[in-house]
Amino acid sequence: MAAGAATSGVSIQYCMSYSRHVLASTQLPPVTQARASDDYQPGNDQWRPLGTTALFAYAVGLAPSKDSFWSTPVQPGAPRYRAAQSEPRCRLQAAVSTLSRGPVAPSDGIGLSDAALIMRSAAADGTLLSPARPATKLDAFLAADAFASDGAPTGEVWFADTAVSSRRFGVLLAARVSAATAVSQAQLGYAPGASVVAVEANSTHRFTRLGAGGLSLPPNGELDFRLWNLAPVERNGWALLGEVAHKWVGVSPARVTAVDASSSGGMEVAVRGAAGERVTMSFAPPCAGPCAAGGQPEATVSVACELPASGRALVRAPEGASPCAAL
């Protein structure tokens, strides 16, 4: 099968494979992904294992694939499902699919899709805007699952990071958190004392400066899941948050190709996409008053740019006279 795929120039997804098949894929270049979840049924929780199963798939060079999902809650006439079945967690399903780095596969009936929700995962031409590696469950929460008797909070708390121009950006998903807790910067791979900002992109567009206590996570379920995008603060005080207003992943390597900060203030971000696509980049501006780490959420600064025919542009903040220059 792999030889035929190579000859035809197509890739292979392993579905419901055993561990030995996944290991064998290391010798079969056409195999690029493997199902890392159970079959989807509207309303079920087959999304939950992805934070753990992704560890195995990614370790052997495969994209862990989540099964399909409905992007709208009710889809009458679906022949394979019960008439009363519904999907209340469309946003969570879409976010998890994007963070998997595998395919994003809405399985809606014709005319029943939420196009805006689906496009939170992709650029205008369909390119997936995923992180550089799949989101995986933090060690502390894996340990809490294994040793539940110690009373530590449990939950699906996953993290994925992306490096662009020697800068480390991250996305943290938190759902089904059993009790209030906090995630330290060290748990997310940042150096102690690093200056980092975070914006919760599922329900807000305001950012927080992380303090010594790290990122606070309140108890939650699935409908009120949190999705944080994290970014390092530059020496000039600015930080790139990326497309957090419209996409799950603010800084994806499929969109952002270079980042630079000016010593005189501001940032420049090289982006790519489809000609004519409107790309909106958000930034955390320098502190302009008493804004201590861990303080009240602050407003972001957004710069919109319509990509030229080349599909590449330089986005600048603050906007100034030329916020968007063709490349």
PDB file of C-alpha atoms in Angstrom, residues 22-316:
ATOM      1  CA  VAL A  22       2.180   3.026  14.050  1.00  0.00           C
ATOM      2  CA  LEU A  23       5.757   1.982  14.791  1.00  0.00           C
ATOM      3  CA  ALA A  24       6.080   0.351  11.364  1.00  0.00           C
ATOM      4  CA  SER A  25       5.038   3.645   9.752  1.00  0.00           C
ATOM      5  CA  THR A  26       8.486   5.046  10.549  1.00  0.00           C
ATOM      6  CA  GLN A  27       9.733   2.985   7.592  1.00  0.00           C
ATOM      7  CA  LEU A  28       6.869   4.064   5.289  1.00  0.00           C
ATOM      8  CA  PRO A  29       7.162   7.739   4.250  1.00  0.00           C
ATOM      9  CA  PRO A  30       3.671   7.986   2.660  1.00  0.00           C
ATOM     10  CA  VAL A  31       2.084   7.413   6.096  1.00  0.00           C
ATOM     11  CA  THR A  32       1.704  10.934   7.474  1.00  0.00           C
ATOM     12  CA  GLN A  33      -1.077  10.623  10.053  1.00  0.00           C
ATOM     13  CA  ALA A  34      -2.917   8.162  12.268  1.00  0.00           C
ATOM     14  CA  ARG A  35      -6.298   8.276  13.962  1.00  0.00           C
ATOM     15  CA  ALA A  36      -5.744   9.112  17.600  1.00  0.00           C
ATOM     16  CA  SER A  37      -9.394   9.198  18.666  1.00  0.00           C
ATOM     17  CA  ASP A  38     -12.359   6.858  18.674  1.00  0.00           C
ATOM     18  CA  ASP A  39     -15.237   7.228  16.199  1.00  0.00           C
ATOM     19  CA  TYR A  40     -17.221  10.441  16.413  1.00  0.00           C
ATOM     20  CA  GLN A  41     -20.835  10.422  17.522  1.00  0.00           C
ATOM     21  CA  PRO A  42     -22.544  13.770  18.089  1.00  0.00           C
ATOM     22  CA  GLY A  43     -22.321  14.562  21.776  1.00  0.00           C
ATOM     23  CA  ASN A  44     -19.739  11.936  22.731  1.00  0.00           C
ATOM     24  CA  ASP A  45     -16.343  12.657  24.272  1.00  0.00           C
ATOM     25  CA  GLN A  46     -14.055  11.006  21.743  1.00  0.00           C
ATOM     26  CA  TRP A  47     -12.019  14.233  21.667  1.00  0.00           C
ATOM     27  CA  ARG A  48     -10.622  13.653  25.177  1.00  0.00           C
ATOM     28  CA  PRO A  49      -7.846  11.081  24.481  1.00  0.00           C
ATOM     29  CA  LEU A  50      -6.131  13.337  21.903  1.00  0.00           C
ATOM     30  CA  GLY A  51      -4.031  15.109  24.510  1.00  0.00           C
ATOM     31  CA  THR A  52      -2.487  11.772  25.486  1.00  0.00           C
ATOM     32  CA  THR A  53      -2.518   9.737  22.277  1.00  0.00           C
ATOM     33  CA  ALA A  54      -0.898  12.647  20.432  1.00  0.00           C
ATOM     34  CA  LEU A  55       2.280  12.017  22.433  1.00  0.00           C
ATOM     35  CA  PHE A  56       2.778   8.622  20.782  1.00  0.00           C
ATOM     36  CA  ALA A  57       1.853   9.700  17.258  1.00  0.00           C
ATOM     37  CA  TYR A  58       4.017  12.816  17.277  1.00  0.00           C
ATOM     38  CA  ALA A  59       6.988  10.904  18.727  1.00  0.00           C
ATOM     39  CA  VAL A  60       7.117   8.759  15.570  1.00  0.00           C
ATOM     40  CA  GLY A  61       6.527  11.641  13.168  1.00  0.00           C
ATOM     41  CA  LEU A  62       2.784  11.272  12.565  1.00  0.00           C
ATOM     42  CA  ALA A  63       0.024  13.842  12.859  1.00  0.00           C
ATOM     43  CA  PRO A  64      -2.556  12.568  15.384  1.00  0.00           C
ATOM     44  CA  SER A  65      -5.946  12.736  13.680  1.00  0.00           C
ATOM     45  CA  LYS A  66      -9.242  13.392  15.422  1.00  0.00           C
ATOM     46  CA  ASP A  67     -12.355  11.925  13.830  1.00  0.00           C
ATOM     47  CA  SER A  68     -14.892  14.270  12.248  1.00  0.00           C
ATOM     48  CA  PHE A  69     -17.332  16.612  14.033  1.00  0.00           C
ATOM     49  CA  TRP A  70     -20.523  18.584  13.497  1.00  0.00           C
ATOM     50  CA  SER A  71     -20.037  22.351  13.343  1.00  0.00           C
ATOM     51  CA  THR A  72     -23.712  23.018  14.194  1.00  0.00           C
ATOM     52  CA  PRO A  73     -25.651  21.443  17.082  1.00  0.00           C
ATOM     53  CA  VAL A  74     -28.645  19.896  15.306  1.00  0.00           C
ATOM     54  CA  GLN A  75     -28.646  18.291  11.877  1.00  0.00           C
ATOM     55  CA  PRO A  76     -32.012  16.777  10.961  1.00  0.00           C
ATOM     56  CA  GLY A  77     -32.098  13.738   8.736  1.00  0.00           C
ATOM     57  CA  ALA A  78     -28.640  12.354   9.541  1.00  0.00           C
ATOM     58  CA  PRO A  79     -29.238   8.674   8.699  1.00  0.00           C
ATOM     59  CA  ARG A  80     -26.468   7.240  10.879  1.00  0.00           C
ATOM     60  CA  TYR A  81     -27.516   8.935  14.114  1.00  0.00           C
ATOM     61  CA  ARG A  82     -30.580   8.969  16.367  1.00  0.00           C
ATOM     62  CA  ALA A  83     -33.121  11.631  15.514  1.00  0.00           C
ATOM     63  CA  ALA A  84     -32.684  13.352  18.900  1.00  0.00           C
ATOM     64  CA  GLN A  85     -28.878  13.355  18.826  1.00  0.00           C
ATOM     65  CA  SER A  86     -27.139  16.734  18.946  1.00  0.00           C
ATOM     66  CA  GLU A  87     -23.668  18.233  19.316  1.00  0.00           C
ATOM     67  CA  PRO A  88     -23.559  20.937  22.020  1.00  0.00           C
ATOM     68  CA  ARG A  89     -19.761  21.392  21.921  1.00  0.00           C
ATOM     69  CA  CYS A  90     -19.098  22.429  18.338  1.00  0.00           C
ATOM     70  CA  ARG A  91     -16.484  25.026  19.322  1.00  0.00           C
ATOM     71  CA  LEU A  92     -14.552  22.578  21.486  1.00  0.00           C
ATOM     72  CA  GLN A  93     -14.600  19.948  18.733  1.00  0.00           C
ATOM     73  CA  ALA A  94     -13.272  22.488  16.216  1.00  0.00           C
ATOM     74  CA  ALA A  95     -10.534  23.734  18.556  1.00  0.00           C
ATOM     75  CA  VAL A  96      -9.328  20.216  19.410  1.00  0.00           C
ATOM     76  CA  SER A  97      -9.242  19.266  15.731  1.00  0.00           C
ATOM     77  CA  THR A  98      -7.073  22.290  14.958  1.00  0.00           C
ATOM     78  CA  LEU A  99      -4.695  21.659  17.842  1.00  0.00           C
ATOM     79  CA  SER A 100      -4.182  18.041  16.765  1.00  0.00           C
ATOM     80  CA  ARG A 101      -2.168  19.083  13.686  1.00  0.00           C
ATOM     81  CA  GLY A 102      -4.098  16.420  11.822  1.00  0.00           C
ATOM     82  CA  PRO A 103      -6.985  16.939   9.395  1.00  0.00           C
ATOM     83  CA  VAL A 104      -9.896  19.178  10.380  1.00  0.00           C
ATOM     84  CA  ALA A 105     -12.907  17.231   9.159  1.00  0.00           C
ATOM     85  CA  PRO A 106     -16.370  18.762   9.604  1.00  0.00           C
ATOM     86  CA  SER A 107     -18.979  16.135   8.713  1.00  0.00           C
ATOM     87  CA  ASP A 108     -22.047  18.347   8.417  1.00  0.00           C
ATOM     88  CA  GLY A 109     -24.975  17.742   6.155  1.00  0.00           C
ATOM     89  CA  ILE A 110     -25.209  19.883   3.027  1.00  0.00           C
ATOM     90  CA  GLY A 111     -26.222  23.415   3.979  1.00  0.00           C
ATOM     91  CA  LEU A 112     -25.849  22.788   7.711  1.00  0.00           C
ATOM     92  CA  SER A 113     -22.271  23.991   8.307  1.00  0.00           C
ATOM     93  CA  ASP A 114     -21.161  26.920  10.443  1.00  0.00           C
ATOM     94  CA  ALA A 115     -18.644  28.326   7.962  1.00  0.00           C
ATOM     95  CA  ALA A 116     -17.305  30.974  10.365  1.00  0.00           C
ATOM     96  CA  LEU A 117     -16.539  28.359  13.007  1.00  0.00           C
ATOM     97  CA  ILE A 118     -14.859  26.032  10.514  1.00  0.00           C
ATOM     98  CA  MET A 119     -12.710  28.862   9.173  1.00  0.00           C
ATOM     99  CA  ARG A 120     -11.311  29.554  12.645  1.00  0.00           C
ATOM    100  CA  SER A 121      -9.085  26.589  11.775  1.00  0.00           C
ATOM    101  CA  ALA A 122      -7.849  27.735   8.376  1.00  0.00           C
ATOM    102  CA  ALA A 123      -6.732  30.494   6.054  1.00  0.00           C
ATOM    103  CA  ALA A 124      -9.001  31.623   3.217  1.00  0.00           C
ATOM    104  CA  ASP A 125      -7.462  29.098   0.813  1.00  0.00           C
ATOM    105  CA  GLY A 126      -8.026  26.196   3.222  1.00  0.00           C
ATOM    106  CA  THR A 127      -4.489  25.997   4.614  1.00  0.00           C
ATOM    107  CA  LEU A 128      -4.780  24.763   8.201  1.00  0.00           C
ATOM    108  CA  LEU A 129      -3.508  27.224  10.787  1.00  0.00           C
ATOM    109  CA  SER A 130      -2.227  24.701  13.302  1.00  0.00           C
ATOM    110  CA  PRO A 131       0.594  24.968  15.843  1.00  0.00           C
ATOM    111  CA  ALA A 132       4.034  23.554  15.042  1.00  0.00           C
ATOM    112  CA  ARG A 133       3.376  20.482  17.156  1.00  0.00           C
ATOM    113  CA  PRO A 134       0.163  18.867  18.414  1.00  0.00           C
ATOM    114  CA  ALA A 135      -1.265  19.878  21.774  1.00  0.00           C
ATOM    115  CA  THR A 136      -0.410  17.339  24.465  1.00  0.00           C
ATOM    116  CA  LYS A 137      -1.495  16.974  28.062  1.00  0.00           C
ATOM    117  CA  LEU A 138       0.700  18.614  30.685  1.00  0.00           C
ATOM    118  CA  ASP A 139       2.697  16.243  32.893  1.00  0.00           C
ATOM    119  CA  ALA A 140       1.000  17.430  36.089  1.00  0.00           C
ATOM    120  CA  PHE A 141      -2.408  16.463  34.757  1.00  0.00           C
ATOM    121  CA  LEU A 142      -1.189  13.095  33.472  1.00  0.00           C
ATOM    122  CA  ALA A 143       0.133  12.453  36.973  1.00  0.00           C
ATOM    123  CA  ALA A 144      -3.164  13.556  38.525  1.00  0.00           C
ATOM    124  CA  ASP A 145      -4.994  11.002  36.371  1.00  0.00           C
ATOM    125  CA  ALA A 146      -2.584   8.262  37.396  1.00  0.00           C
ATOM    126  CA  PHE A 147      -2.546   9.102  41.109  1.00  0.00           C
ATOM    127  CA  ALA A 148      -6.034  10.470  41.700  1.00  0.00           C
ATOM    128  CA  SER A 149      -5.804   9.793  45.431  1.00  0.00           C
ATOM    129  CA  ASP A 150      -3.401  12.705  46.005  1.00  0.00           C
ATOM    130  CA  GLY A 151      -6.186  15.247  45.502  1.00  0.00           C
ATOM    131  CA  ALA A 152      -4.498  17.227  42.725  1.00  0.00           C
ATOM    132  CA  PRO A 153      -6.847  18.921  40.236  1.00  0.00           C
ATOM    133  CA  THR A 154      -7.617  16.850  37.167  1.00  0.00           C
ATOM    134  CA  GLY A 155      -8.627  17.988  33.699  1.00  0.00           C
ATOM    135  CA  GLU A 156      -7.820  18.153  30.026  1.00  0.00           C
ATOM    136  CA  VAL A 157      -5.059  20.772  30.076  1.00  0.00           C
ATOM    137  CA  TRP A 158      -2.991  20.606  26.902  1.00  0.00           C
ATOM    138  CA  PHE A 159      -0.237  22.758  25.451  1.00  0.00           C
ATOM    139  CA  ALA A 160       1.256  23.212  21.975  1.00  0.00           C
ATOM    140  CA  ASP A 161       4.095  25.520  21.035  1.00  0.00           C
ATOM    141  CA  THR A 162       5.412  27.154  17.873  1.00  0.00           C
ATOM    142  CA  ALA A 163       8.819  28.750  17.293  1.00  0.00           C
ATOM    143  CA  VAL A 164       9.136  31.667  14.862  1.00  0.00           C
ATOM    144  CA  SER A 165      12.267  33.825  14.604  1.00  0.00           C
ATOM    145  CA  SER A 166      13.659  32.323  17.840  1.00  0.00           C
ATOM    146  CA  ARG A 167      10.486  33.258  19.707  1.00  0.00           C
ATOM    147  CA  ARG A 168       8.261  30.711  21.436  1.00  0.00           C
ATOM    148  CA  PHE A 169       4.510  31.080  21.132  1.00  0.00           C
ATOM    149  CA  GLY A 170       2.012  28.719  22.716  1.00  0.00           C
ATOM    150  CA  VAL A 171      -1.627  27.623  22.885  1.00  0.00           C
ATOM    151  CA  LEU A 172      -3.107  26.154  26.062  1.00  0.00           C
ATOM    152  CA  LEU A 173      -6.471  24.354  26.122  1.00  0.00           C
ATOM    153  CA  ALA A 174      -8.225  23.809  29.460  1.00  0.00           C
ATOM    154  CA  ALA A 175     -11.464  21.829  29.783  1.00  0.00           C
ATOM    155  CA  ARG A 176     -13.052  19.711  32.521  1.00  0.00           C
ATOM    156  CA  VAL A 177     -10.755  21.229  35.144  1.00  0.00           C
ATOM    157  CA  SER A 178     -11.947  19.824  38.476  1.00  0.00           C
ATOM    158  CA  ALA A 179     -10.770  22.631  40.769  1.00  0.00           C
ATOM    159  CA  ALA A 180      -9.124  26.028  40.593  1.00  0.00           C
ATOM    160  CA  THR A 181      -5.430  25.700  39.869  1.00  0.00           C
ATOM    161  CA  ALA A 182      -2.562  27.453  38.113  1.00  0.00           C
ATOM    162  CA  VAL A 183      -0.041  26.498  35.456  1.00  0.00           C
ATOM    163  CA  SER A 184       3.445  27.874  35.943  1.00  0.00           C
ATOM    164  CA  GLN A 185       5.589  29.284  33.169  1.00  0.00           C
ATOM    165  CA  ALA A 186       8.073  26.475  33.784  1.00  0.00           C
ATOM    166  CA  GLN A 187       5.361  23.878  33.103  1.00  0.00           C
ATOM    167  CA  LEU A 188       4.886  25.527  29.712  1.00  0.00           C
ATOM    168  CA  GLY A 189       8.603  25.513  28.939  1.00  0.00           C
ATOM    169  CA  TYR A 190       9.303  29.200  29.577  1.00  0.00           C
ATOM    170  CA  ALA A 191      12.337  30.265  31.587  1.00  0.00           C
ATOM    171  CA  PRO A 192      11.715  31.370  35.183  1.00  0.00           C
ATOM    172  CA  GLY A 193      10.993  35.067  35.263  1.00  0.00           C
ATOM    173  CA  ALA A 194      10.331  35.280  31.519  1.00  0.00           C
ATOM    174  CA  SER A 195       7.966  38.062  30.546  1.00  0.00           C
ATOM    175  CA  VAL A 196       4.923  36.431  28.950  1.00  0.00           C
ATOM    176  CA  VAL A 197       1.407  37.602  28.084  1.00  0.00           C
ATOM    177  CA  ALA A 198      -1.665  35.461  27.494  1.00  0.00           C
ATOM    178  CA  VAL A 199      -5.024  36.107  25.834  1.00  0.00           C
ATOM    179  CA  GLU A 200      -8.072  33.879  26.279  1.00  0.00           C
ATOM    180  CA  ALA A 201      -9.338  33.499  22.725  1.00  0.00           C
ATOM    181  CA  ASN A 202     -12.509  31.450  23.149  1.00  0.00           C
ATOM    182  CA  SER A 203     -14.567  34.151  24.882  1.00  0.00           C
ATOM    183  CA  THR A 204     -12.471  37.332  25.204  1.00  0.00           C
ATOM    184  CA  HIS A 205      -9.940  39.466  23.342  1.00  0.00           C
ATOM    185  CA  ARG A 206      -8.159  40.912  26.381  1.00  0.00           C
ATOM    186  CA  PHE A 207      -4.711  39.867  27.527  1.00  0.00           C
ATOM    187  CA  THR A 208      -3.093  39.242  30.901  1.00  0.00           C
ATOM    188  CA  ARG A 209       0.532  39.619  31.962  1.00  0.00           C
ATOM    189  CA  LEU A 210       1.674  36.426  33.655  1.00  0.00           C
ATOM    190  CA  GLY A 211       3.147  36.817  37.110  1.00  0.00           C
ATOM    191  CA  ALA A 212       5.005  34.530  39.485  1.00  0.00           C
ATOM    192  CA  GLY A 213       1.805  32.570  40.064  1.00  0.00           C
ATOM    193  CA  GLY A 214       1.564  31.583  36.414  1.00  0.00           C
ATOM    194  CA  LEU A 215      -1.703  31.277  34.509  1.00  0.00           C
ATOM    195  CA  SER A 216      -4.788  30.827  36.691  1.00  0.00           C
ATOM    196  CA  LEU A 217      -7.288  28.191  35.551  1.00  0.00           C
ATOM    197  CA  PRO A 218     -10.773  28.214  37.083  1.00  0.00           C
ATOM    198  CA  PRO A 219     -12.813  25.006  37.324  1.00  0.00           C
ATOM    199  CA  ASN A 220     -14.806  24.464  34.151  1.00  0.00           C
ATOM    200  CA  GLY A 221     -16.551  21.957  31.945  1.00  0.00           C
ATOM    201  CA  GLU A 222     -16.640  21.584  28.186  1.00  0.00           C
ATOM    202  CA  LEU A 223     -18.983  24.343  27.033  1.00  0.00           C
ATOM    203  CA  ASP A 224     -16.932  26.933  28.925  1.00  0.00           C
ATOM    204  CA  PHE A 225     -13.511  25.619  27.956  1.00  0.00           C
ATOM    205  CA  ARG A 226     -10.620  28.074  27.932  1.00  0.00           C
ATOM    206  CA  LEU A 227      -8.172  28.509  25.078  1.00  0.00           C
ATOM    207  CA  TRP A 228      -5.179  30.713  25.854  1.00  0.00           C
ATOM    208  CA  ASN A 229      -2.629  31.998  23.365  1.00  0.00           C
ATOM    209  CA  LEU A 230       0.705  32.910  24.961  1.00  0.00           C
ATOM    210  CA  ALA A 231       3.495  35.128  23.639  1.00  0.00           C
ATOM    211  CA  PRO A 232       6.858  36.457  24.853  1.00  0.00           C
ATOM    212  CA  VAL A 233       7.194  40.156  25.571  1.00  0.00           C
ATOM    213  CA  GLU A 234       9.853  41.889  23.484  1.00  0.00           C
ATOM    214  CA  ARG A 235      12.517  44.140  24.971  1.00  0.00           C
ATOM    215  CA  ASN A 236      10.607  47.160  23.687  1.00  0.00           C
ATOM    216  CA  GLY A 237       7.493  46.044  25.595  1.00  0.00           C
ATOM    217  CA  TRP A 238       5.413  44.772  22.665  1.00  0.00           C
ATOM    218  CA  ALA A 239       4.179  41.199  22.191  1.00  0.00           C
ATOM    219  CA  LEU A 240       2.665  39.465  19.173  1.00  0.00           C
ATOM    220  CA  LEU A 241      -0.613  37.682  19.951  1.00  0.00           C
ATOM    221  CA  GLY A 242      -1.463  36.982  16.313  1.00  0.00           C
ATOM    222  CA  GLU A 243      -4.848  36.115  14.846  1.00  0.00           C
ATOM    223  CA  VAL A 244      -6.563  35.522  18.179  1.00  0.00           C
ATOM    224  CA  ALA A 245      -9.631  37.526  17.167  1.00  0.00           C
ATOM    225  CA  HIS A 246     -10.564  35.091  14.395  1.00  0.00           C
ATOM    226  CA  LYS A 247      -8.482  31.894  14.691  1.00  0.00           C
ATOM    227  CA  TRP A 248      -7.843  29.276  17.369  1.00  0.00           C
ATOM    228  CA  VAL A 249      -4.070  29.488  16.911  1.00  0.00           C
ATOM    229  CA  GLY A 250      -2.823  33.060  17.029  1.00  0.00           C
ATOM    230  CA  VAL A 251       0.648  32.382  15.644  1.00  0.00           C
ATOM    231  CA  SER A 252       0.803  29.453  13.221  1.00  0.00           C
ATOM    232  CA  PRO A 253       3.905  28.689  11.137  1.00  0.00           C
ATOM    233  CA  ALA A 254       1.562  28.342   8.177  1.00  0.00           C
ATOM    234  CA  ARG A 255       0.734  32.063   8.519  1.00  0.00           C
ATOM    235  CA  VAL A 256       3.588  33.827  10.324  1.00  0.00           C
ATOM    236  CA  THR A 257       7.014  33.446   8.706  1.00  0.00           C
ATOM    237  CA  ALA A 258       9.085  36.032  10.605  1.00  0.00           C
ATOM    238  CA  VAL A 259       8.826  38.352  13.607  1.00  0.00           C
ATOM    239  CA  ASP A 260      10.964  41.358  14.440  1.00  0.00           C
ATOM    240  CA  ALA A 261      10.845  44.008  17.159  1.00  0.00           C
ATOM    241  CA  SER A 262      12.186  47.521  16.649  1.00  0.00           C
ATOM    242  CA  SER A 263      14.490  49.080  19.224  1.00  0.00           C
ATOM    243  CA  SER A 264      12.573  52.314  18.707  1.00  0.00           C
ATOM    244  CA  GLY A 265       9.254  50.633  19.494  1.00  0.00           C
ATOM    245  CA  GLY A 266       6.759  48.465  17.645  1.00  0.00           C
ATOM    246  CA  MET A 267       6.838  45.163  15.783  1.00  0.00           C
ATOM    247  CA  GLU A 268       6.950  43.832  12.228  1.00  0.00           C
ATOM    248  CA  VAL A 269       5.370  40.501  11.321  1.00  0.00           C
ATOM    249  CA  ALA A 270       5.758  38.762   7.954  1.00  0.00           C
ATOM    250  CA  VAL A 271       2.590  36.870   7.030  1.00  0.00           C
ATOM    251  CA  ARG A 272       1.369  34.791   4.094  1.00  0.00           C
ATOM    252  CA  GLY A 273      -1.975  33.612   2.790  1.00  0.00           C
ATOM    253  CA  ALA A 274      -4.313  33.922  -0.174  1.00  0.00           C
ATOM    254  CA  ALA A 275      -4.298  37.007  -2.393  1.00  0.00           C
ATOM    255  CA  GLY A 276      -6.982  39.396  -1.187  1.00  0.00           C
ATOM    256  CA  GLU A 277      -7.333  37.664   2.194  1.00  0.00           C
ATOM    257  CA  ARG A 278      -7.869  39.984   5.146  1.00  0.00           C
ATOM    258  CA  VAL A 279      -5.524  39.113   8.006  1.00  0.00           C
ATOM    259  CA  THR A 280      -5.890  40.753  11.407  1.00  0.00           C
ATOM    260  CA  MET A 281      -2.934  40.595  13.772  1.00  0.00           C
ATOM    261  CA  SER A 282      -3.356  41.455  17.457  1.00  0.00           C
ATOM    262  CA  PHE A 283      -0.607  42.768  19.713  1.00  0.00           C
ATOM    263  CA  ALA A 284      -0.134  43.425  23.408  1.00  0.00           C
ATOM    264  CA  PRO A 285       1.192  47.006  23.670  1.00  0.00           C
ATOM    265  CA  PRO A 286       3.791  48.126  26.203  1.00  0.00           C
ATOM    266  CA  CYS A 287       2.624  48.862  29.705  1.00  0.00           C
ATOM    267  CA  ALA A 288       1.421  52.462  29.802  1.00  0.00           C
ATOM    268  CA  GLY A 289       0.794  52.759  33.524  1.00  0.00           C
ATOM    269  CA  PRO A 290       0.439  50.632  36.647  1.00  0.00           C
ATOM    270  CA  CYS A 291      -0.089  47.274  34.950  1.00  0.00           C
ATOM    271  CA  ALA A 292       1.535  44.678  37.170  1.00  0.00           C
ATOM    272  CA  ALA A 293       1.850  41.037  36.215  1.00  0.00           C
ATOM    273  CA  GLY A 294      -1.274  39.142  37.143  1.00  0.00           C
ATOM    274  CA  GLY A 295      -3.313  42.350  37.129  1.00  0.00           C
ATOM    275  CA  GLN A 296      -6.520  43.251  35.318  1.00  0.00           C
ATOM    276  CA  PRO A 297      -6.903  42.151  31.660  1.00  0.00           C
ATOM    277  CA  GLU A 298      -5.862  44.783  29.146  1.00  0.00           C
ATOM    278  CA  ALA A 299      -7.044  45.661  25.625  1.00  0.00           C
ATOM    279  CA  THR A 300      -5.144  44.389  22.602  1.00  0.00           C
ATOM    280  CA  VAL A 301      -4.078  46.455  19.595  1.00  0.00           C
ATOM    281  CA  SER A 302      -5.210  45.049  16.233  1.00  0.00           C
ATOM    282  CA  VAL A 303      -3.891  45.766  12.742  1.00  0.00           C
ATOM    283  CA  ALA A 304      -5.787  44.558   9.652  1.00  0.00           C
ATOM    284  CA  CYS A 305      -4.020  43.850   6.384  1.00  0.00           C
ATOM    285  CA  GLU A 306      -5.389  42.806   2.984  1.00  0.00           C
ATOM    286  CA  LEU A 307      -2.828  40.549   1.362  1.00  0.00           C
ATOM    287  CA  PRO A 308      -1.564  41.624  -2.080  1.00  0.00           C
ATOM    288  CA  ALA A 309      -1.371  39.457  -5.200  1.00  0.00           C
ATOM    289  CA  SER A 310       1.826  37.857  -3.897  1.00  0.00           C
ATOM    290  CA  GLY A 311      -0.032  36.576  -0.843  1.00  0.00           C
ATOM    291  CA  ARG A 312       2.732  37.956   1.414  1.00  0.00           C
ATOM    292  CA  ALA A 313       2.873  41.130   3.478  1.00  0.00           C
ATOM    293  CA  LEU A 314       4.574  42.849   6.400  1.00  0.00           C
ATOM    294  CA  VAL A 315       2.206  43.884   9.210  1.00  0.00           C
ATOM    295  CA  ARG A 316       3.418  46.668  11.497  1.00  0.00           C
TER     296      ARG A 316
END
